[in-house]
Short mmCIF file of C-alpha atoms in Angstrom, two decimals:
data_model
loop_
_atom_site.label_atom_id
_atom_site.label_comp_id
_atom_site.label_asym_id
_atom_site.label_seq_id
_atom_site.Cartn_x
_atom_site.Cartn_y
_atom_site.Cartn_z
CA MET A 1 -19.60 19.76 -26.42
CA ILE A 2 -17.49 18.95 -23.24
CA THR A 3 -13.77 19.63 -23.58
CA TRP A 4 -10.86 18.68 -21.05
CA LYS A 5 -10.70 22.41 -20.02
CA ARG A 6 -14.14 21.87 -18.13
CA TRP A 7 -12.98 18.86 -16.52
CA PRO A 8 -13.09 20.34 -13.02
CA SER A 9 -16.86 20.58 -13.06
CA ALA A 10 -16.92 16.82 -14.02
CA GLU A 11 -14.47 16.31 -11.11
CA ALA A 12 -16.93 17.91 -8.75
CA LEU A 13 -19.69 15.74 -10.13
CA LEU A 14 -17.63 12.84 -9.02
CA TRP A 15 -16.43 14.09 -5.56
CA LEU A 16 -20.00 14.39 -4.16
CA PRO A 17 -20.98 10.46 -5.14
CA LEU A 18 -17.45 9.48 -4.06
CA LEU A 19 -17.72 10.95 -0.45
CA THR A 20 -21.33 10.03 0.12
CA ALA A 21 -20.57 6.32 -0.87
CA THR A 22 -17.69 6.44 1.52
CA ALA A 23 -19.84 7.99 4.45
CA LEU A 24 -22.30 5.30 3.87
CA ALA A 25 -19.86 2.31 3.71
CA PRO A 26 -20.35 1.31 7.22
CA ALA A 27 -24.17 0.77 6.79
CA VAL A 28 -24.02 -0.55 2.95
CA PRO A 29 -21.19 -2.59 2.37
CA LYS A 30 -21.56 -2.39 -1.47
CA MET A 31 -20.89 1.36 -1.19
CA MET A 32 -17.11 0.70 -0.13
CA GLY A 33 -16.78 -0.96 -3.58
CA LEU A 34 -18.74 2.07 -5.36
CA ALA A 35 -16.52 4.48 -3.79
CA LEU A 36 -13.26 2.68 -4.83
CA LEU A 37 -14.62 2.82 -8.21
CA LEU A 38 -15.23 6.47 -8.23
CA ALA A 39 -11.81 7.03 -6.73
CA TRP A 40 -10.07 5.14 -9.57
CA LEU A 41 -12.27 7.06 -12.13
CA LEU A 42 -11.26 10.52 -10.63
CA ALA A 43 -7.59 9.59 -10.68
CA TRP A 44 -8.08 8.96 -14.36
CA VAL A 45 -10.10 12.10 -14.83
CA GLN A 46 -7.26 14.11 -13.29
CA ALA A 47 -4.76 12.36 -15.81
CA ARG A 48 -6.79 13.62 -18.36
CA ARG A 49 -7.28 17.04 -16.99
CA GLN A 50 -3.61 18.39 -16.93
CA PRO A 51 -0.27 16.86 -17.79
CA ALA A 52 2.10 15.90 -15.21
CA SER A 53 3.35 18.68 -13.52
CA SER A 54 6.07 17.16 -11.29
CA SER A 55 7.87 13.86 -10.60
CA LEU A 56 6.44 11.44 -8.17
CA PRO A 57 8.20 12.16 -4.65
CA SER A 58 10.96 9.85 -4.20
CA ALA A 59 9.80 8.15 -0.99
CA TRP A 60 6.20 7.51 -2.47
CA ARG A 61 7.83 6.32 -5.94
CA GLN A 62 10.25 3.75 -4.22
CA ALA A 63 7.30 2.41 -1.62
CA LEU A 64 4.85 1.97 -4.47
CA ALA A 65 7.52 0.46 -6.66
CA VAL A 66 8.66 -2.01 -3.87
CA ALA A 67 4.91 -2.92 -2.88
CA ALA A 68 3.96 -3.46 -6.42
CA LEU A 69 6.97 -5.49 -7.23
CA LEU A 70 6.25 -7.82 -4.16
CA ILE A 71 2.69 -8.11 -5.19
CA GLY A 72 3.56 -8.90 -8.76
CA LEU A 73 6.01 -11.61 -7.50
CA ARG A 74 3.05 -13.41 -5.60
CA LEU A 75 0.73 -13.07 -8.51
CA LEU A 76 3.50 -15.01 -10.36
CA ALA A 77 3.66 -17.44 -7.50
CA ALA A 78 -0.02 -18.13 -7.76
CA ALA A 79 0.05 -18.59 -11.27
CA TRP A 80 2.74 -21.10 -10.94
CA HIS A 81 0.60 -22.99 -8.30
CA GLY A 82 -2.24 -22.61 -10.89
CA ASP A 83 -4.24 -20.63 -8.54
CA GLY A 84 -7.29 -18.81 -9.81
CA LEU A 85 -7.85 -14.97 -9.32
CA ALA A 86 -10.84 -15.82 -6.91
CA GLU A 87 -8.61 -14.79 -3.91
CA ARG A 88 -6.36 -12.47 -5.79
CA HIS A 89 -8.90 -9.56 -5.54
CA TRP A 90 -6.28 -7.60 -2.82
CA GLU A 91 -3.35 -7.87 -5.12
CA LEU A 92 -5.16 -6.43 -8.14
CA LYS A 93 -7.03 -3.97 -6.42
CA TRP A 94 -3.74 -2.61 -4.77
CA LEU A 95 -1.90 -2.64 -8.29
CA ILE A 96 -4.55 -0.55 -9.67
CA THR A 97 -4.54 1.94 -6.40
CA SER A 98 -0.59 1.97 -6.87
CA LEU A 99 -1.11 3.18 -10.29
CA ALA A 100 -3.65 5.88 -9.29
CA LEU A 101 -1.67 7.12 -6.54
CA ALA A 102 1.24 7.69 -8.81
CA VAL A 103 -0.94 9.33 -11.07
CA VAL A 104 -2.62 11.73 -8.45
CA LEU A 105 0.75 12.73 -6.95
CA ARG A 106 2.51 13.48 -10.40
CA ARG A 107 -0.56 16.02 -11.01
CA PRO A 108 -0.81 18.06 -7.88
CA GLY A 109 -3.67 20.87 -8.16
CA GLY A 110 -7.14 20.48 -8.75
CA PRO A 111 -10.11 22.59 -8.35
CA GLU A 112 -9.78 25.47 -5.87
CA TRP A 113 -12.65 24.45 -3.89
CA LEU A 114 -11.00 20.99 -3.14
CA LEU A 115 -7.47 22.67 -2.28
CA ARG A 116 -9.37 25.20 0.06
CA HIS A 117 -11.68 22.50 1.78
CA ALA A 118 -9.28 19.50 1.41
CA ALA A 119 -9.11 18.72 5.05
CA THR A 120 -12.60 19.65 5.87
CA LEU A 121 -13.87 17.07 3.14
CA TRP A 122 -11.26 14.40 4.72
CA VAL A 123 -12.06 14.81 8.28
CA GLY A 124 -15.81 15.26 7.62
CA THR A 125 -15.99 12.15 5.40
CA LEU A 126 -14.35 9.76 8.11
CA THR A 127 -16.27 11.41 10.91
CA ALA A 128 -19.41 10.65 8.99
CA MET A 129 -18.16 7.19 8.51
CA ALA A 130 -17.34 6.91 12.15
CA THR A 131 -20.43 8.14 13.51
CA LEU A 132 -22.78 5.81 11.21
CA GLY A 133 -20.68 2.87 11.98
CA MET A 134 -21.22 3.41 16.03
CA ALA A 135 -24.97 3.56 15.13
CA VAL A 136 -24.92 0.38 13.15
CA ALA A 137 -22.73 -1.63 15.79
CA LEU A 138 -24.88 -0.30 18.61
CA VAL A 139 -28.35 -1.22 17.17
CA VAL A 140 -27.32 -4.59 15.19
CA GLU A 141 -26.16 -7.62 17.05
CA ARG A 142 -22.43 -9.11 15.83
CA LYS A 143 -23.66 -11.95 14.17
CA ASP A 144 -26.18 -9.55 12.00
CA LEU A 145 -23.65 -6.71 10.98
CA VAL A 146 -23.95 -5.70 7.72
CA THR A 147 -20.89 -7.62 6.72
CA ASN A 148 -18.37 -9.84 8.42
CA ALA A 149 -17.71 -8.25 11.72
CA ILE A 150 -13.71 -8.74 11.74
CA PRO A 151 -13.03 -6.81 8.37
CA TRP A 152 -15.65 -4.20 9.48
CA ALA A 153 -14.10 -3.46 12.71
CA ASN A 154 -10.66 -3.43 11.13
CA VAL A 155 -11.66 -0.74 8.54
CA MET A 156 -13.15 1.26 11.37
CA GLY A 157 -9.66 0.83 13.18
CA LEU A 158 -8.24 2.73 10.16
CA VAL A 159 -10.70 5.46 10.37
CA THR A 160 -10.00 5.48 14.04
CA LEU A 161 -6.21 6.25 13.63
CA ALA A 162 -6.60 8.88 10.62
CA LEU A 163 -9.00 10.95 12.72
CA LEU A 164 -7.17 10.38 15.76
CA ALA A 165 -3.97 12.00 13.79
CA GLN A 166 -6.13 15.04 13.14
CA ALA A 167 -7.27 15.38 16.29
CA LEU A 168 -3.75 15.56 17.51
CA HIS A 169 -2.26 17.52 14.90
CA SER A 170 -4.74 19.99 13.33
CA PRO A 171 -4.18 23.54 13.93
CA THR A 172 -7.88 24.49 13.64
CA SER A 173 -9.87 23.64 16.84
CA ARG A 174 -13.14 23.00 14.51
CA LEU A 175 -11.09 20.10 12.56
CA ARG A 176 -9.74 18.97 16.25
CA TRP A 177 -12.97 18.61 17.86
CA CYS A 178 -14.70 17.06 14.72
CA ALA A 179 -11.91 14.72 14.57
CA GLY A 180 -11.76 13.91 18.07
CA TRP A 181 -15.67 13.16 17.93
CA GLY A 182 -15.11 10.79 14.97
CA ALA A 183 -12.26 9.04 16.55
CA THR A 184 -14.44 8.27 19.59
CA CYS A 185 -17.26 7.16 17.58
CA ALA A 186 -15.14 4.77 15.67
CA SER A 187 -13.44 3.34 19.04
CA VAL A 188 -17.18 2.84 20.07
CA ALA A 189 -18.44 1.08 16.94
CA ILE A 190 -14.96 -1.31 17.28
CA MET A 191 -16.11 -2.13 20.92
CA ALA A 192 -19.75 -2.52 20.22
CA SER A 193 -18.63 -4.92 17.24
CA HIS A 194 -16.93 -7.18 19.99
CA THR A 195 -13.99 -7.71 17.72
CA ARG A 196 -11.29 -8.37 19.61
CA GLY A 197 -8.57 -8.10 16.93
CA ALA A 198 -9.20 -4.49 16.25
CA TYR A 199 -9.03 -3.37 19.98
CA THR A 200 -5.52 -2.05 18.99
CA ALA A 201 -7.21 1.10 17.63
CA VAL A 202 -9.22 1.58 20.67
CA VAL A 203 -6.15 1.45 23.00
CA LEU A 204 -4.14 3.81 21.07
CA THR A 205 -7.20 6.25 21.19
CA LEU A 206 -7.38 5.83 24.92
CA LEU A 207 -3.73 6.53 25.22
CA ALA A 208 -4.01 9.72 23.03
CA TRP A 209 -6.90 11.05 25.20
CA SER A 210 -5.15 10.39 28.32
CA TRP A 211 -2.01 12.34 27.07
CA LEU A 212 -4.26 15.01 26.12
CA LEU A 213 -6.09 14.77 29.56
CA TRP A 214 -2.71 15.19 31.27
CA GLN A 215 -1.62 18.07 28.87
CA ARG A 216 -4.66 20.02 28.60
CA VAL A 217 -6.76 19.28 31.89
CA LEU A 218 -4.66 17.95 34.72
CA HIS A 219 -1.74 20.20 33.97
CA GLN A 220 -3.90 23.22 33.65
CA ALA A 221 -6.46 22.12 36.82
CA ARG A 222 -9.47 22.38 34.86
CA TRP A 223 -11.51 20.17 37.34
CA GLY A 224 -14.74 20.77 35.79
CA ALA A 225 -13.49 19.31 32.37
CA LEU A 226 -11.98 16.28 34.59
CA LEU A 227 -15.20 15.38 36.10
CA GLY A 228 -16.97 15.60 32.78
CA ILE A 229 -14.72 13.28 31.32
CA ALA A 230 -14.79 10.91 34.36
CA ALA A 231 -18.48 10.99 34.17
CA LEU A 232 -18.46 9.97 30.59
CA VAL A 233 -15.79 7.28 31.05
CA PHE A 234 -18.19 5.93 33.84
CA ALA A 235 -21.16 6.05 31.68
CA MET A 236 -19.57 4.36 28.77
CA SER A 237 -17.99 1.39 31.11
CA SER A 238 -21.41 0.88 32.74
CA ALA A 239 -23.21 0.40 29.52
CA PRO A 240 -23.99 -3.24 28.79
CA TRP A 241 -22.50 -3.53 25.27
CA MET A 242 -18.95 -2.30 26.77
CA GLN A 243 -19.09 -4.75 29.72
CA GLU A 244 -19.92 -7.46 26.85
CA ALA A 245 -16.96 -6.09 24.88
CA VAL A 246 -14.30 -5.68 27.51
CA GLN A 247 -15.07 -8.30 30.35
CA HIS A 248 -16.94 -10.98 28.72
CA ARG A 249 -14.99 -11.20 25.43
CA TRP A 250 -11.49 -11.29 27.18
CA LEU A 251 -12.54 -13.70 29.96
CA GLN A 252 -13.68 -15.99 27.04
CA SER A 253 -10.49 -15.47 25.48
CA VAL A 254 -8.38 -16.60 28.49
CA GLU A 255 -10.69 -19.56 29.25
CA GLU A 256 -10.56 -20.76 25.49
CA TRP A 257 -6.40 -20.21 25.40
CA ARG A 258 -6.34 -22.40 28.90
CA ALA A 259 -8.47 -25.00 27.16
CA VAL A 260 -5.87 -25.46 23.89
CA HIS A 261 -2.88 -25.68 26.51
CA GLN A 262 -4.69 -28.17 28.70
CA GLN A 263 -5.75 -30.14 25.34
CA ALA A 264 -9.26 -30.12 26.12
CA PRO A 265 -11.43 -32.08 23.59
CA THR A 266 -13.44 -29.16 22.85
CA ALA A 267 -10.77 -26.67 22.25
CA SER A 268 -10.70 -26.97 18.65
CA GLU A 269 -14.35 -25.95 18.55
CA THR A 270 -13.84 -22.33 20.02
CA SER A 271 -12.85 -19.21 18.50
CA VAL A 272 -9.30 -18.73 20.28
CA GLY A 273 -8.71 -22.78 20.06
CA ALA A 274 -9.40 -23.17 16.50
CA ARG A 275 -6.76 -20.46 15.63
CA VAL A 276 -4.24 -21.66 17.88
CA LEU A 277 -4.38 -25.02 16.58
CA LEU A 278 -4.15 -23.66 12.94
CA TRP A 279 -1.26 -21.51 13.72
CA GLN A 280 0.61 -24.52 15.30
CA HIS A 281 -0.18 -26.66 11.91
CA ALA A 282 0.55 -23.76 9.76
CA TRP A 283 3.85 -23.33 11.37
CA THR A 284 4.68 -26.75 10.73
CA ALA A 285 3.69 -26.82 7.27
CA VAL A 286 5.43 -23.67 6.29
CA GLN A 287 8.86 -25.30 7.49
CA SER A 288 8.33 -27.94 5.12
CA GLU A 289 7.86 -25.54 1.97
CA PRO A 290 9.20 -22.24 3.22
CA TRP A 291 10.30 -20.98 -0.52
CA ARG A 292 7.46 -21.85 -2.74
CA GLY A 293 4.50 -22.58 -0.57
CA VAL A 294 1.71 -24.98 -1.37
CA GLY A 295 -0.56 -23.05 -3.11
CA ILE A 296 -4.72 -22.55 -2.44
CA GLU A 297 -5.68 -25.94 -3.03
CA GLY A 298 -2.73 -27.37 -0.94
CA ARG A 299 -3.86 -25.25 1.86
CA ARG A 300 -7.51 -26.04 1.86
CA ALA A 301 -6.43 -29.88 1.74
CA LEU A 302 -4.09 -29.26 4.89
CA ILE A 303 -6.82 -27.54 6.62
CA ARG A 304 -9.05 -30.45 5.94
CA GLN A 305 -6.43 -32.86 7.18
CA TRP A 306 -6.23 -30.94 10.63
CA ALA A 307 -9.81 -30.54 11.03
CA ASP A 308 -10.15 -34.58 10.62
CA LEU A 309 -7.10 -35.03 13.01
CA HIS A 310 -8.92 -33.09 15.64
CA ASP A 311 -12.56 -34.11 14.58
CA SER A 312 -13.49 -30.54 14.51
CA ALA A 313 -16.60 -29.08 12.69
CA THR A 314 -15.08 -25.65 13.40
CA LEU A 315 -11.80 -26.22 11.62
CA ARG A 316 -13.62 -28.00 8.82
CA ALA A 317 -15.43 -25.03 8.17
CA LEU A 318 -12.66 -22.41 7.91
CA GLY A 319 -10.96 -21.63 4.52
CA HIS A 320 -7.79 -19.96 5.99
CA VAL A 321 -5.46 -19.81 9.00
CA HIS A 322 -6.46 -16.92 10.47
CA HIS A 323 -3.14 -15.34 10.36
CA GLU A 324 -2.25 -12.93 7.52
CA TYR A 325 1.38 -13.63 7.16
CA LEU A 326 1.51 -17.61 7.88
CA HIS A 327 -1.51 -17.64 5.36
CA ALA A 328 0.79 -15.59 2.61
CA TRP A 329 3.70 -17.79 3.52
CA LEU A 330 1.67 -21.11 3.48
CA ASP A 331 0.06 -20.18 0.09
CA HIS A 332 2.68 -18.47 -1.89
CA GLY A 333 6.36 -18.91 0.31
CA LEU A 334 8.44 -16.01 0.61
CA ALA A 335 6.69 -14.07 -2.32
CA GLY A 336 3.46 -14.04 -0.32
CA LEU A 337 5.15 -13.26 2.94
CA GLY A 338 6.95 -10.29 1.17
CA ALA A 339 3.55 -8.97 0.10
CA ALA A 340 1.81 -9.38 3.17
CA LEU A 341 4.90 -7.85 5.19
CA ALA A 342 4.57 -4.95 2.54
CA MET A 343 1.35 -3.84 4.17
CA VAL A 344 3.17 -2.96 7.23
CA ALA A 345 6.51 -1.84 5.72
CA VAL A 346 4.99 0.62 3.17
CA PRO A 347 3.59 3.13 5.47
CA LEU A 348 6.36 2.81 7.92
CA ALA A 349 8.57 3.75 5.12
CA LEU A 350 6.61 6.63 3.91
CA ALA A 351 6.16 7.93 7.39
CA PHE A 352 9.84 8.13 8.11
CA ARG A 353 11.25 8.92 4.76
CA SER A 354 9.24 11.32 3.37
CA ARG A 355 10.57 14.62 5.18
CA SER A 356 8.06 17.31 3.73
CA MET A 357 5.06 15.38 5.27
CA ASP A 358 2.87 17.00 7.49
CA PRO A 359 2.41 15.53 10.98
CA ALA A 360 -1.04 14.35 10.67
CA THR A 361 -0.44 12.52 7.57
CA ARG A 362 2.74 11.07 9.09
CA TRP A 363 1.14 9.80 12.22
CA THR A 364 -2.11 8.49 9.97
CA LEU A 365 0.43 6.15 8.20
CA VAL A 366 2.29 4.78 11.26
CA GLY A 367 -1.24 4.16 13.00
CA TRP A 368 -2.21 2.15 9.73
CA ALA A 369 0.98 0.21 9.97
CA VAL A 370 0.15 -0.63 13.54
CA VAL A 371 -3.19 -1.59 13.05
CA VAL A 372 -2.80 -3.37 9.99
CA GLY A 373 0.14 -5.36 11.48
CA VAL A 374 -1.62 -6.23 14.94
CA SER A 375 -5.02 -7.30 13.11
CA GLY A 376 -3.25 -9.59 10.59
CA LEU A 377 -1.95 -11.66 13.62
CA THR A 378 -5.52 -13.11 14.19
CA ASN A 379 -7.12 -12.97 10.97
CA VAL A 380 -6.53 -12.81 7.08
CA ASN A 381 -8.53 -9.64 6.58
CA THR A 382 -7.38 -9.46 2.85
CA ALA A 383 -9.90 -12.45 2.05
CA HIS A 384 -12.81 -9.95 2.50
CA ASN A 385 -13.60 -7.77 -0.27
CA TYR A 386 -14.97 -4.88 2.10
CA TYR A 387 -11.52 -4.82 3.92
CA THR A 388 -9.47 -4.61 0.82
CA SER A 389 -11.58 -2.12 -1.01
CA GLY A 390 -11.80 0.24 2.17
CA ILE A 391 -7.75 0.10 2.63
CA CYS A 392 -7.15 1.03 -1.09
CA LEU A 393 -9.92 3.69 -0.91
CA LEU A 394 -8.46 5.01 2.17
CA TRP A 395 -5.23 5.54 0.66
CA LEU A 396 -6.48 7.20 -2.21
CA LEU A 397 -8.46 9.60 -0.38
CA LEU A 398 -5.47 10.28 1.95
CA ALA A 399 -3.37 11.06 -1.43
CA MET A 400 -6.16 13.21 -2.96
CA LEU A 401 -7.24 15.08 0.20
CA GLN A 402 -4.17 15.26 2.54
CA VAL A 403 -1.03 14.82 0.38
CA GLN A 404 -1.78 15.83 -2.88
CA PRO A 405 -3.32 19.63 -2.22
CA ASN A 406 -0.19 20.38 -0.28
CA LEU A 407 1.96 19.22 -3.35
CA GLY A 408 -0.41 21.06 -5.33
CA ARG A 409 -0.25 24.46 -3.49
CA SER A 410 3.29 24.36 -3.75
CA ALA A 411 3.46 23.66 -7.39
CA ALA A 412 0.72 26.06 -8.36
CA SER A 413 1.09 28.01 -11.57
CA PRO A 414 0.35 31.72 -12.07
CA SER A 415 -3.21 32.39 -13.31
CA LEU A 416 -4.00 34.70 -16.37
CA ALA A 417 -7.67 34.13 -15.65
CA ASP A 418 -8.21 37.77 -14.86
CA GLY A 419 -5.72 39.29 -17.23
CA GLN A 420 -3.18 39.80 -14.97
CA PRO A 421 -0.37 37.15 -13.76
CA ARG A 422 -1.34 35.80 -10.39
CA ALA A 423 1.19 34.59 -7.73
CA ALA A 424 1.03 31.13 -6.76
CA ALA A 425 -0.78 30.51 -3.57
CA ALA A 426 1.24 30.02 -0.53
CA PRO A 427 0.89 26.50 1.25
CA ARG A 428 -1.83 26.29 3.60
CA HIS A 429 -1.21 25.17 7.13
CA ASP A 430 -4.63 24.20 8.28
CA THR A 431 -4.92 21.35 5.80
CA MET A 432 -3.21 18.97 8.41
#
């Protein structure tokens, strides 16, 4: 008979498929949803395994409470408009994830092997995701990607910034090199997917590598390493997919933008042109109903009207306005806008208010806020299950493998397993 005292072995059985499913998600999208379900189950197991041993850190408590409140208000606004739950998967996932985060952080500790190898599991899993994602993006055409390319690339952007923070702040060279490789692979995956809205992560990665180049190579005059990096950059820049991603896609954006301002008849049939027209019309519609919004059906009706106005087949095929904040504001007024802005404000608040947070976790949260905030300017990523599952999963893994192990070590209790009291383990400094 299995008792709760033996649940650490059950946790081990859950961790293996959880990390495996997470690593395979870039190639098999359904694995992302499976991994999130396993993470929720793991939080429930942890809740049953031991009673709460500490109070939820104040910064986390306040941030999660505010996010949950804003999302709750948006759900009420959706109910007031008579909207169904088909497009509310993001809010429901985040509410469950918030509860799981609170459970995990109130019960620090866990299996000894998890505490000992938490940083390795975190970096290793994300690096596996990045490497597999790069392979998929280089082999498969953008239109044939395993799921919609935009949310796929934006999840890779979150992975990029998490690994970049580890590459810059991890004290062990093994983790730094592994995380650096992963961040580079994830950046290549984003570029190869030709998703311009996710290029922010690539730019931040290039800036970080340039800073490291100056600090570690140029400053110390290691010309051999400099030539090696220059050769790598030249090889990557001469690759066909890089030329397509940088030159063609950006030049295409400029041409489409000009066509909109010149009021060309075909402007509404282009990617950039359709977005600009949607933003203009959505901003006008928001001003007429800034408090309550128009609801999902009202938004769909407006998009059909705008498509008829411009006689655009491209606009007629769209379901949202390709702008996270205008979309939420148009649907559910200030409640929707507040919930959308919380996706940026919550990680920033945690990064700057949690004083005990290690540098890698802090900069991970800052990077996530930047990537989520910028990508929301050109797409409604939360309309896609892959993205919403991915961001919730990464938040839970961050808490389980980065934040919670540090709390657990500082709050570890003496053990009498060997017949003698044993002092609590000192906090590890190689888990950043």
